[in-house]
């Protein structure tokens, strides 16, 4: 089953030379600085390299972060911070607020910002893979794994690194708690979409699919609520996506719950459930149009034309017609 996911743009950053004349004295120190510069440049290149795979990303990220640790952690592994932590200024843009950069003279800020981009890369890789017409079982597992990795990185940054910043995260910026939490929940919801698609392919019980779809809709609703207090100029398009996915998976839930009721010969209740599915599908369809017309970070696409969306519309229509036929047949027997 093919998928469609909204993605915010990657963060951009200013070049960093890591030239510390008079501080980094001697060949070993110079080599570390050169390695930092080259490994950072390599990691930044991979973010936009379509041939990059998770193994390449992991190796490049490990290479850079292992060197950057010398600027964030003390050499004796004590609780003290590195004496080099505040030696370099770093600039990064924001995924929502465009090209207006934030700057901090703090290596922890660099670690968080770069790791944030690594997490975003995993979500974008998952999106590219999930958007294929005929996704294989192994590819679906790779999508699920990439989204779990991304969620884990966001969660780790939120809990372990962002609290260490001397300058608190600015409101409405990437490192603020609301945005990090929204990214985490979105990754969880999209990973569950893959689980639902797999359950449908394996013809699992409709009751199970309905329960998974309902839970996924709740994930999207929670993520949308997390962003509700942000400036609409930056968050409107993202929130349209979250809202339409909430309606979409609520329709899925009602559709498969209707199938469960139909199997139990509860035709009247099944019809009502499918009518609810129709309502939420119509809401999702309207939100798809609004999403395409809303300005803001993210792709310019028409989700309603996507295969994943059209398939649900046909499923709801056909299931409702089946329920009505069954109900008419029962009525005729009396």
mmCIF file of C-alpha atoms in Angstrom:
data_model
loop_
_atom_site.group_PDB
_atom_site.id
_atom_site.type_symbol
_atom_site.label_atom_id
_atom_site.label_comp_id
_atom_site.label_asym_id
_atom_site.label_seq_id
_atom_site.Cartn_x
_atom_site.Cartn_y
_atom_site.Cartn_z
ATOM 1 C CA UNK A 1 0.000 0.000 0.000
ATOM 2 C CA UNK A 2 1.429 3.366 -1.005
ATOM 3 C CA UNK A 3 1.513 6.245 1.513
ATOM 4 C CA UNK A 4 1.742 10.034 1.497
ATOM 5 C CA UNK A 5 3.416 12.005 4.308
ATOM 6 C CA UNK A 6 3.832 15.769 4.801
ATOM 7 C CA UNK A 7 7.416 16.885 5.313
ATOM 8 C CA UNK A 8 8.828 20.184 6.546
ATOM 9 C CA UNK A 9 12.118 21.367 4.982
ATOM 10 C CA UNK A 10 15.527 20.539 6.405
ATOM 11 C CA UNK A 11 17.382 23.043 8.554
ATOM 12 C CA UNK A 12 20.171 24.996 6.848
ATOM 13 C CA UNK A 13 23.419 26.027 8.513
ATOM 14 C CA UNK A 14 26.371 28.361 8.012
ATOM 15 C CA UNK A 15 29.793 26.840 7.223
ATOM 16 C CA UNK A 16 32.105 26.215 10.184
ATOM 17 C CA UNK A 17 35.885 26.283 9.661
ATOM 18 C CA UNK A 18 36.974 24.846 13.041
ATOM 19 C CA UNK A 19 40.180 26.893 12.716
ATOM 20 C CA UNK A 20 41.432 27.698 16.217
ATOM 21 C CA UNK A 21 44.790 29.375 15.712
ATOM 22 C CA UNK A 22 46.671 29.656 18.980
ATOM 23 C CA UNK A 23 44.288 27.213 20.664
ATOM 24 C CA UNK A 24 44.573 24.037 18.608
ATOM 25 C CA UNK A 25 48.348 23.805 18.679
ATOM 26 C CA UNK A 26 50.194 20.818 17.239
ATOM 27 C CA UNK A 27 49.528 18.289 14.462
ATOM 28 C CA UNK A 28 47.059 16.047 16.451
ATOM 29 C CA UNK A 29 44.824 19.012 17.324
ATOM 30 C CA UNK A 30 44.961 20.315 13.742
ATOM 31 C CA UNK A 31 44.000 16.871 12.431
ATOM 32 C CA UNK A 32 40.965 16.721 14.720
ATOM 33 C CA UNK A 33 39.839 20.158 13.513
ATOM 34 C CA UNK A 34 40.300 19.123 9.872
ATOM 35 C CA UNK A 35 38.376 15.903 10.498
ATOM 36 C CA UNK A 36 35.575 17.881 12.153
ATOM 37 C CA UNK A 37 35.329 20.221 9.183
ATOM 38 C CA UNK A 38 35.309 17.416 6.592
ATOM 39 C CA UNK A 39 32.943 15.101 8.513
ATOM 40 C CA UNK A 40 30.489 17.968 9.034
ATOM 41 C CA UNK A 41 30.594 18.844 5.340
ATOM 42 C CA UNK A 42 30.094 15.183 4.410
ATOM 43 C CA UNK A 43 27.055 14.828 6.685
ATOM 44 C CA UNK A 44 25.484 18.002 5.277
ATOM 45 C CA UNK A 45 25.993 16.700 1.727
ATOM 46 C CA UNK A 46 24.218 13.433 2.516
ATOM 47 C CA UNK A 47 21.089 15.209 3.727
ATOM 48 C CA UNK A 48 20.249 16.129 0.115
ATOM 49 C CA UNK A 49 21.814 13.105 -1.616
ATOM 50 C CA UNK A 50 18.963 10.918 -2.909
ATOM 51 C CA UNK A 51 21.303 7.916 -3.133
ATOM 52 C CA UNK A 52 22.007 8.052 0.616
ATOM 53 C CA UNK A 53 20.702 5.081 2.619
ATOM 54 C CA UNK A 54 20.360 4.565 6.406
ATOM 55 C CA UNK A 55 23.735 2.842 6.705
ATOM 56 C CA UNK A 56 25.525 5.738 4.995
ATOM 57 C CA UNK A 57 23.665 8.252 7.168
ATOM 58 C CA UNK A 58 24.456 6.374 10.374
ATOM 59 C CA UNK A 59 28.173 6.108 9.538
ATOM 60 C CA UNK A 60 28.449 9.804 8.623
ATOM 61 C CA UNK A 61 26.507 10.917 11.714
ATOM 62 C CA UNK A 62 28.570 8.679 14.023
ATOM 63 C CA UNK A 63 31.781 10.045 12.505
ATOM 64 C CA UNK A 64 30.824 13.681 13.131
ATOM 65 C CA UNK A 65 29.216 13.267 16.542
ATOM 66 C CA UNK A 66 32.130 11.206 17.872
ATOM 67 C CA UNK A 67 34.462 14.138 17.087
ATOM 68 C CA UNK A 68 32.000 16.772 18.319
ATOM 69 C CA UNK A 69 31.878 15.052 21.723
ATOM 70 C CA UNK A 70 35.260 16.617 22.453
ATOM 71 C CA UNK A 71 33.468 19.991 22.440
ATOM 72 C CA UNK A 72 30.539 18.908 24.610
ATOM 73 C CA UNK A 73 31.926 16.370 27.113
ATOM 74 C CA UNK A 74 34.949 16.563 29.381
ATOM 75 C CA UNK A 75 37.854 14.297 28.476
ATOM 76 C CA UNK A 76 37.880 12.578 31.875
ATOM 77 C CA UNK A 77 34.177 11.613 31.436
ATOM 78 C CA UNK A 78 33.203 13.541 34.550
ATOM 79 C CA UNK A 79 29.995 15.546 34.789
ATOM 80 C CA UNK A 80 31.929 18.678 33.872
ATOM 81 C CA UNK A 81 31.392 20.141 30.396
ATOM 82 C CA UNK A 82 34.217 20.497 27.898
ATOM 83 C CA UNK A 83 36.334 23.655 28.070
ATOM 84 C CA UNK A 84 35.810 23.933 24.301
ATOM 85 C CA UNK A 85 32.014 24.037 24.505
ATOM 86 C CA UNK A 86 31.692 27.799 23.957
ATOM 87 C CA UNK A 87 34.617 28.381 21.572
ATOM 88 C CA UNK A 88 32.622 28.301 18.314
ATOM 89 C CA UNK A 89 29.505 30.101 17.087
ATOM 90 C CA UNK A 90 26.933 27.999 15.171
ATOM 91 C CA UNK A 91 24.037 29.210 13.016
ATOM 92 C CA UNK A 92 20.984 27.160 12.002
ATOM 93 C CA UNK A 93 17.717 28.038 10.289
ATOM 94 C CA UNK A 94 14.323 26.711 11.338
ATOM 95 C CA UNK A 95 12.063 24.157 9.629
ATOM 96 C CA UNK A 96 8.980 26.368 10.040
ATOM 97 C CA UNK A 97 10.322 29.921 10.190
ATOM 98 C CA UNK A 98 12.375 29.737 7.023
ATOM 99 C CA UNK A 99 15.709 31.397 6.477
ATOM 100 C CA UNK A 100 15.823 33.433 9.674
ATOM 101 C CA UNK A 101 18.717 31.761 11.540
ATOM 102 C CA UNK A 102 19.250 31.213 15.228
ATOM 103 C CA UNK A 103 22.824 31.485 16.495
ATOM 104 C CA UNK A 104 24.419 30.213 19.681
ATOM 105 C CA UNK A 105 28.053 30.011 20.695
ATOM 106 C CA UNK A 106 27.520 26.536 22.112
ATOM 107 C CA UNK A 107 28.591 23.105 20.813
ATOM 108 C CA UNK A 108 25.505 21.545 22.436
ATOM 109 C CA UNK A 109 23.350 23.723 20.158
ATOM 110 C CA UNK A 110 25.292 22.336 17.193
ATOM 111 C CA UNK A 111 24.836 18.757 18.386
ATOM 112 C CA UNK A 112 21.074 19.233 18.839
ATOM 113 C CA UNK A 113 20.571 21.030 15.520
ATOM 114 C CA UNK A 114 22.572 18.522 13.490
ATOM 115 C CA UNK A 115 20.877 15.542 15.192
ATOM 116 C CA UNK A 116 17.504 17.204 14.504
ATOM 117 C CA UNK A 117 18.400 17.219 10.814
ATOM 118 C CA UNK A 118 19.456 13.568 10.994
ATOM 119 C CA UNK A 119 16.012 12.730 12.413
ATOM 120 C CA UNK A 120 14.348 14.779 9.655
ATOM 121 C CA UNK A 121 16.409 12.877 7.072
ATOM 122 C CA UNK A 122 15.071 9.557 8.385
ATOM 123 C CA UNK A 123 11.502 10.853 8.066
ATOM 124 C CA UNK A 124 12.166 12.027 4.506
ATOM 125 C CA UNK A 125 13.798 8.720 3.591
ATOM 126 C CA UNK A 126 10.749 6.891 4.976
ATOM 127 C CA UNK A 127 8.453 9.181 2.981
ATOM 128 C CA UNK A 128 10.288 8.547 -0.305
ATOM 129 C CA UNK A 129 10.233 4.798 0.235
ATOM 130 C CA UNK A 130 6.584 4.717 1.358
ATOM 131 C CA UNK A 131 5.452 6.735 -1.668
ATOM 132 C CA UNK A 132 6.401 3.981 -4.144
ATOM 133 C CA UNK A 133 3.537 2.340 -6.028
ATOM 134 C CA UNK A 134 4.401 -1.262 -5.159
ATOM 135 C CA UNK A 135 6.199 -1.181 -1.816
ATOM 136 C CA UNK A 136 7.584 -4.573 -0.743
ATOM 137 C CA UNK A 137 7.343 -6.086 2.720
ATOM 138 C CA UNK A 138 11.048 -5.386 3.361
ATOM 139 C CA UNK A 139 10.627 -1.779 2.248
ATOM 140 C CA UNK A 140 7.603 -1.369 4.528
ATOM 141 C CA UNK A 141 9.715 -2.642 7.429
ATOM 142 C CA UNK A 142 12.431 -0.144 6.475
ATOM 143 C CA UNK A 143 9.872 2.688 6.506
ATOM 144 C CA UNK A 144 8.653 1.613 9.951
ATOM 145 C CA UNK A 145 12.224 1.310 11.259
ATOM 146 C CA UNK A 146 13.250 4.738 9.914
ATOM 147 C CA UNK A 147 10.255 6.446 11.548
ATOM 148 C CA UNK A 148 11.023 4.739 14.871
ATOM 149 C CA UNK A 149 14.661 5.899 14.654
ATOM 150 C CA UNK A 150 13.523 9.469 13.922
ATOM 151 C CA UNK A 151 11.101 9.449 16.852
ATOM 152 C CA UNK A 152 13.850 8.094 19.109
ATOM 153 C CA UNK A 153 16.262 10.859 18.090
ATOM 154 C CA UNK A 154 13.669 13.598 18.672
ATOM 155 C CA UNK A 155 12.775 12.092 22.068
ATOM 156 C CA UNK A 156 16.442 11.804 23.107
ATOM 157 C CA UNK A 157 17.114 15.432 22.152
ATOM 158 C CA UNK A 158 14.059 16.613 24.072
ATOM 159 C CA UNK A 159 14.923 14.689 27.237
ATOM 160 C CA UNK A 160 18.738 14.671 27.341
ATOM 161 C CA UNK A 161 20.224 17.561 25.360
ATOM 162 C CA UNK A 162 17.812 20.481 24.926
ATOM 163 C CA UNK A 163 17.579 21.006 28.733
ATOM 164 C CA UNK A 164 21.371 21.571 28.745
ATOM 165 C CA UNK A 165 21.189 24.649 26.513
ATOM 166 C CA UNK A 166 22.313 27.843 28.239
ATOM 167 C CA UNK A 167 20.058 29.909 25.968
ATOM 168 C CA UNK A 168 16.534 28.444 26.130
ATOM 169 C CA UNK A 169 14.803 27.431 22.920
ATOM 170 C CA UNK A 170 12.886 30.329 21.361
ATOM 171 C CA UNK A 171 9.090 30.048 21.225
ATOM 172 C CA UNK A 172 7.850 28.594 17.948
ATOM 173 C CA UNK A 173 11.331 27.375 16.990
ATOM 174 C CA UNK A 174 12.340 23.791 16.246
ATOM 175 C CA UNK A 175 13.884 23.084 19.637
ATOM 176 C CA UNK A 176 10.840 24.217 21.594
ATOM 177 C CA UNK A 177 8.962 21.434 23.442
ATOM 178 C CA UNK A 178 5.720 21.779 21.446
ATOM 179 C CA UNK A 179 7.404 21.280 18.080
ATOM 180 C CA UNK A 180 9.634 18.418 19.209
ATOM 181 C CA UNK A 181 6.606 16.651 20.704
ATOM 182 C CA UNK A 182 4.611 17.134 17.476
ATOM 183 C CA UNK A 183 7.441 15.577 15.449
ATOM 184 C CA UNK A 184 7.589 12.598 17.845
ATOM 185 C CA UNK A 185 3.839 11.958 17.684
ATOM 186 C CA UNK A 186 3.750 12.358 13.896
ATOM 187 C CA UNK A 187 6.476 9.720 13.542
ATOM 188 C CA UNK A 188 4.506 7.361 15.785
ATOM 189 C CA UNK A 189 1.311 7.931 13.781
ATOM 190 C CA UNK A 190 3.008 7.382 10.418
ATOM 191 C CA UNK A 191 4.732 4.226 11.654
ATOM 192 C CA UNK A 192 1.322 2.923 12.663
ATOM 193 C CA UNK A 193 0.006 3.719 9.182
ATOM 194 C CA UNK A 194 2.506 1.164 7.882
ATOM 195 C CA UNK A 195 1.240 -1.346 10.465
ATOM 196 C CA UNK A 196 -2.364 -0.764 9.319
ATOM 197 C CA UNK A 197 -1.431 -1.257 5.660
ATOM 198 C CA UNK A 198 0.296 -4.518 6.545
ATOM 199 C CA UNK A 199 -2.724 -5.691 8.563
ATOM 200 C CA UNK A 200 -5.004 -4.979 5.576
ATOM 201 C CA UNK A 201 -2.717 -6.864 3.178
ATOM 202 C CA UNK A 202 -2.632 -9.871 5.512
ATOM 203 C CA UNK A 203 -6.444 -9.709 5.816
ATOM 204 C CA UNK A 204 -6.446 -9.397 9.590
ATOM 205 C CA UNK A 205 -9.757 -9.074 11.427
ATOM 206 C CA UNK A 206 -11.621 -5.830 10.612
ATOM 207 C CA UNK A 207 -12.004 -5.186 14.358
ATOM 208 C CA UNK A 208 -8.208 -5.069 14.750
ATOM 209 C CA UNK A 209 -7.801 -2.740 11.757
ATOM 210 C CA UNK A 210 -10.568 -0.480 13.102
ATOM 211 C CA UNK A 211 -8.838 -0.281 16.505
ATOM 212 C CA UNK A 212 -5.456 0.542 14.925
ATOM 213 C CA UNK A 213 -7.023 3.198 12.684
ATOM 214 C CA UNK A 214 -8.828 4.785 15.640
ATOM 215 C CA UNK A 215 -5.577 4.924 17.627
ATOM 216 C CA UNK A 216 -3.760 6.442 14.634
ATOM 217 C CA UNK A 217 -6.451 9.113 14.289
ATOM 218 C CA UNK A 218 -5.954 9.938 17.976
ATOM 219 C CA UNK A 219 -2.192 10.294 17.413
ATOM 220 C CA UNK A 220 -2.810 12.825 14.648
ATOM 221 C CA UNK A 221 -5.362 14.702 16.748
ATOM 222 C CA UNK A 222 -2.863 14.893 19.619
ATOM 223 C CA UNK A 223 -0.103 16.205 17.333
ATOM 224 C CA UNK A 224 -2.477 18.825 15.914
ATOM 225 C CA UNK A 225 -3.476 19.928 19.416
ATOM 226 C CA UNK A 226 0.219 20.236 20.355
ATOM 227 C CA UNK A 227 0.671 22.825 17.581
ATOM 228 C CA UNK A 228 -2.590 24.691 18.239
ATOM 229 C CA UNK A 229 -0.937 27.579 20.118
ATOM 230 C CA UNK A 230 1.709 28.244 17.432
ATOM 231 C CA UNK A 231 1.597 31.177 15.021
ATOM 232 C CA UNK A 232 -0.734 30.089 12.143
ATOM 233 C CA UNK A 233 1.498 31.712 9.523
ATOM 234 C CA UNK A 234 4.121 29.028 10.240
ATOM 235 C CA UNK A 235 2.047 26.048 11.363
ATOM 236 C CA UNK A 236 -1.163 26.208 9.274
ATOM 237 C CA UNK A 237 -0.060 23.856 6.474
ATOM 238 C CA UNK A 238 1.391 21.288 8.895
ATOM 239 C CA UNK A 239 -1.795 21.397 10.979
ATOM 240 C CA UNK A 240 -3.964 20.902 7.852
ATOM 241 C CA UNK A 241 -2.020 17.699 7.200
ATOM 242 C CA UNK A 242 -2.465 16.455 10.774
ATOM 243 C CA UNK A 243 -6.181 17.307 10.745
ATOM 244 C CA UNK A 244 -6.843 15.635 7.392
ATOM 245 C CA UNK A 245 -4.986 12.493 8.494
ATOM 246 C CA UNK A 246 -7.074 12.470 11.689
ATOM 247 C CA UNK A 247 -10.274 12.584 9.613
ATOM 248 C CA UNK A 248 -8.892 10.049 7.133
ATOM 249 C CA UNK A 249 -8.099 7.435 9.778
ATOM 250 C CA UNK A 250 -11.333 8.104 11.645
ATOM 251 C CA UNK A 251 -13.084 7.235 8.368
ATOM 252 C CA UNK A 252 -10.934 4.091 8.168
ATOM 253 C CA UNK A 253 -11.949 3.162 11.718
ATOM 254 C CA UNK A 254 -15.679 3.591 11.030
ATOM 255 C CA UNK A 255 -15.374 1.700 7.744
ATOM 256 C CA UNK A 256 -13.733 -1.368 9.276
ATOM 257 C CA UNK A 257 -15.926 -1.200 12.378
ATOM 258 C CA UNK A 258 -18.887 -1.296 9.987
ATOM 259 C CA UNK A 259 -17.481 -4.469 8.452
ATOM 260 C CA UNK A 260 -17.268 -5.989 11.939
ATOM 261 C CA UNK A 261 -20.899 -5.104 12.618
ATOM 262 C CA UNK A 262 -21.974 -6.476 9.237
ATOM 263 C CA UNK A 263 -20.271 -9.789 9.999
ATOM 264 C CA UNK A 264 -22.391 -9.944 13.165
ATOM 265 C CA UNK A 265 -25.583 -9.348 11.130
ATOM 266 C CA UNK A 266 -26.013 -5.876 12.644
ATOM 267 C CA UNK A 267 -26.811 -4.262 9.306
ATOM 268 C CA UNK A 268 -28.515 -1.150 10.660
ATOM 269 C CA UNK A 269 -25.593 -0.323 12.942
ATOM 270 C CA UNK A 270 -23.153 -1.157 10.138
ATOM 271 C CA UNK A 271 -24.907 1.320 7.810
ATOM 272 C CA UNK A 272 -24.720 4.057 10.464
ATOM 273 C CA UNK A 273 -21.013 3.329 10.951
ATOM 274 C CA UNK A 274 -20.376 3.532 7.197
ATOM 275 C CA UNK A 275 -22.348 6.785 6.995
ATOM 276 C CA UNK A 276 -19.998 8.207 9.648
ATOM 277 C CA UNK A 277 -17.076 6.959 7.545
ATOM 278 C CA UNK A 278 -18.522 8.866 4.568
ATOM 279 C CA UNK A 279 -18.781 12.057 6.633
ATOM 280 C CA UNK A 280 -15.167 11.905 7.820
ATOM 281 C CA UNK A 281 -13.929 10.967 4.357
ATOM 282 C CA UNK A 282 -15.727 14.041 2.971
ATOM 283 C CA UNK A 283 -14.101 16.182 5.675
ATOM 284 C CA UNK A 284 -10.695 14.739 4.778
ATOM 285 C CA UNK A 285 -11.361 15.443 1.090
ATOM 286 C CA UNK A 286 -12.186 19.086 1.856
ATOM 287 C CA UNK A 287 -9.051 19.380 4.006
ATOM 288 C CA UNK A 288 -6.960 17.951 1.151
ATOM 289 C CA UNK A 289 -8.045 20.886 -0.998
ATOM 290 C CA UNK A 290 -7.345 23.337 1.824
ATOM 291 C CA UNK A 291 -3.910 21.757 2.361
ATOM 292 C CA UNK A 292 -2.995 22.327 -1.283
ATOM 293 C CA UNK A 293 -4.098 25.962 -1.085
ATOM 294 C CA UNK A 294 -2.443 26.764 2.260
ATOM 295 C CA UNK A 295 0.865 28.599 2.123
ATOM 296 C CA UNK A 296 3.705 27.532 4.358
ATOM 297 C CA UNK A 297 6.575 25.080 4.724
ATOM 298 C CA UNK A 298 5.989 21.738 3.054
ATOM 299 C CA UNK A 299 5.340 20.300 -0.406
ATOM 300 C CA UNK A 300 2.790 21.638 -2.886
ATOM 301 C CA UNK A 301 0.725 18.548 -3.685
ATOM 302 C CA UNK A 302 -2.902 17.417 -4.072
ATOM 303 C CA UNK A 303 -3.355 14.597 -1.527
ATOM 304 C CA UNK A 304 -6.886 13.806 -2.772
ATOM 305 C CA UNK A 305 -5.403 12.576 -6.064
ATOM 306 C CA UNK A 306 -3.046 10.207 -4.288
ATOM 307 C CA UNK A 307 -3.704 6.463 -4.533
ATOM 308 C CA UNK A 308 -3.864 5.988 -0.749
ATOM 309 C CA UNK A 309 -6.723 8.502 -0.568
ATOM 310 C CA UNK A 310 -8.710 7.221 -3.555
ATOM 311 C CA UNK A 311 -8.589 3.614 -2.320
ATOM 312 C CA UNK A 312 -10.320 4.495 0.946
ATOM 313 C CA UNK A 313 -13.061 6.403 -0.889
ATOM 314 C CA UNK A 314 -13.845 3.329 -2.998
ATOM 315 C CA UNK A 315 -13.709 1.049 0.042
ATOM 316 C CA UNK A 316 -16.192 3.187 2.013
ATOM 317 C CA UNK A 317 -18.555 3.415 -0.970
ATOM 318 C CA UNK A 318 -18.470 -0.308 -1.748
ATOM 319 C CA UNK A 319 -18.813 -1.371 1.894
ATOM 320 C CA UNK A 320 -21.787 0.937 2.445
ATOM 321 C CA UNK A 321 -23.503 -0.433 -0.677
ATOM 322 C CA UNK A 322 -22.905 -3.973 0.575
ATOM 323 C CA UNK A 323 -24.403 -3.110 3.962
ATOM 324 C CA UNK A 324 -27.468 -1.580 2.292
ATOM 325 C CA UNK A 325 -27.935 -4.654 0.073
ATOM 326 C CA UNK A 326 -27.643 -6.964 3.067
ATOM 327 C CA UNK A 327 -30.094 -4.824 5.008
ATOM 328 C CA UNK A 328 -32.530 -4.857 2.089
ATOM 329 C CA UNK A 329 -32.224 -8.620 1.784
ATOM 330 C CA UNK A 330 -32.984 -9.099 5.492
ATOM 331 C CA UNK A 331 -36.005 -6.794 5.213
ATOM 332 C CA UNK A 332 -37.346 -8.811 2.263
ATOM 333 C CA UNK A 333 -37.170 -12.078 4.214
ATOM 334 C CA UNK A 334 -39.656 -10.827 6.808
#
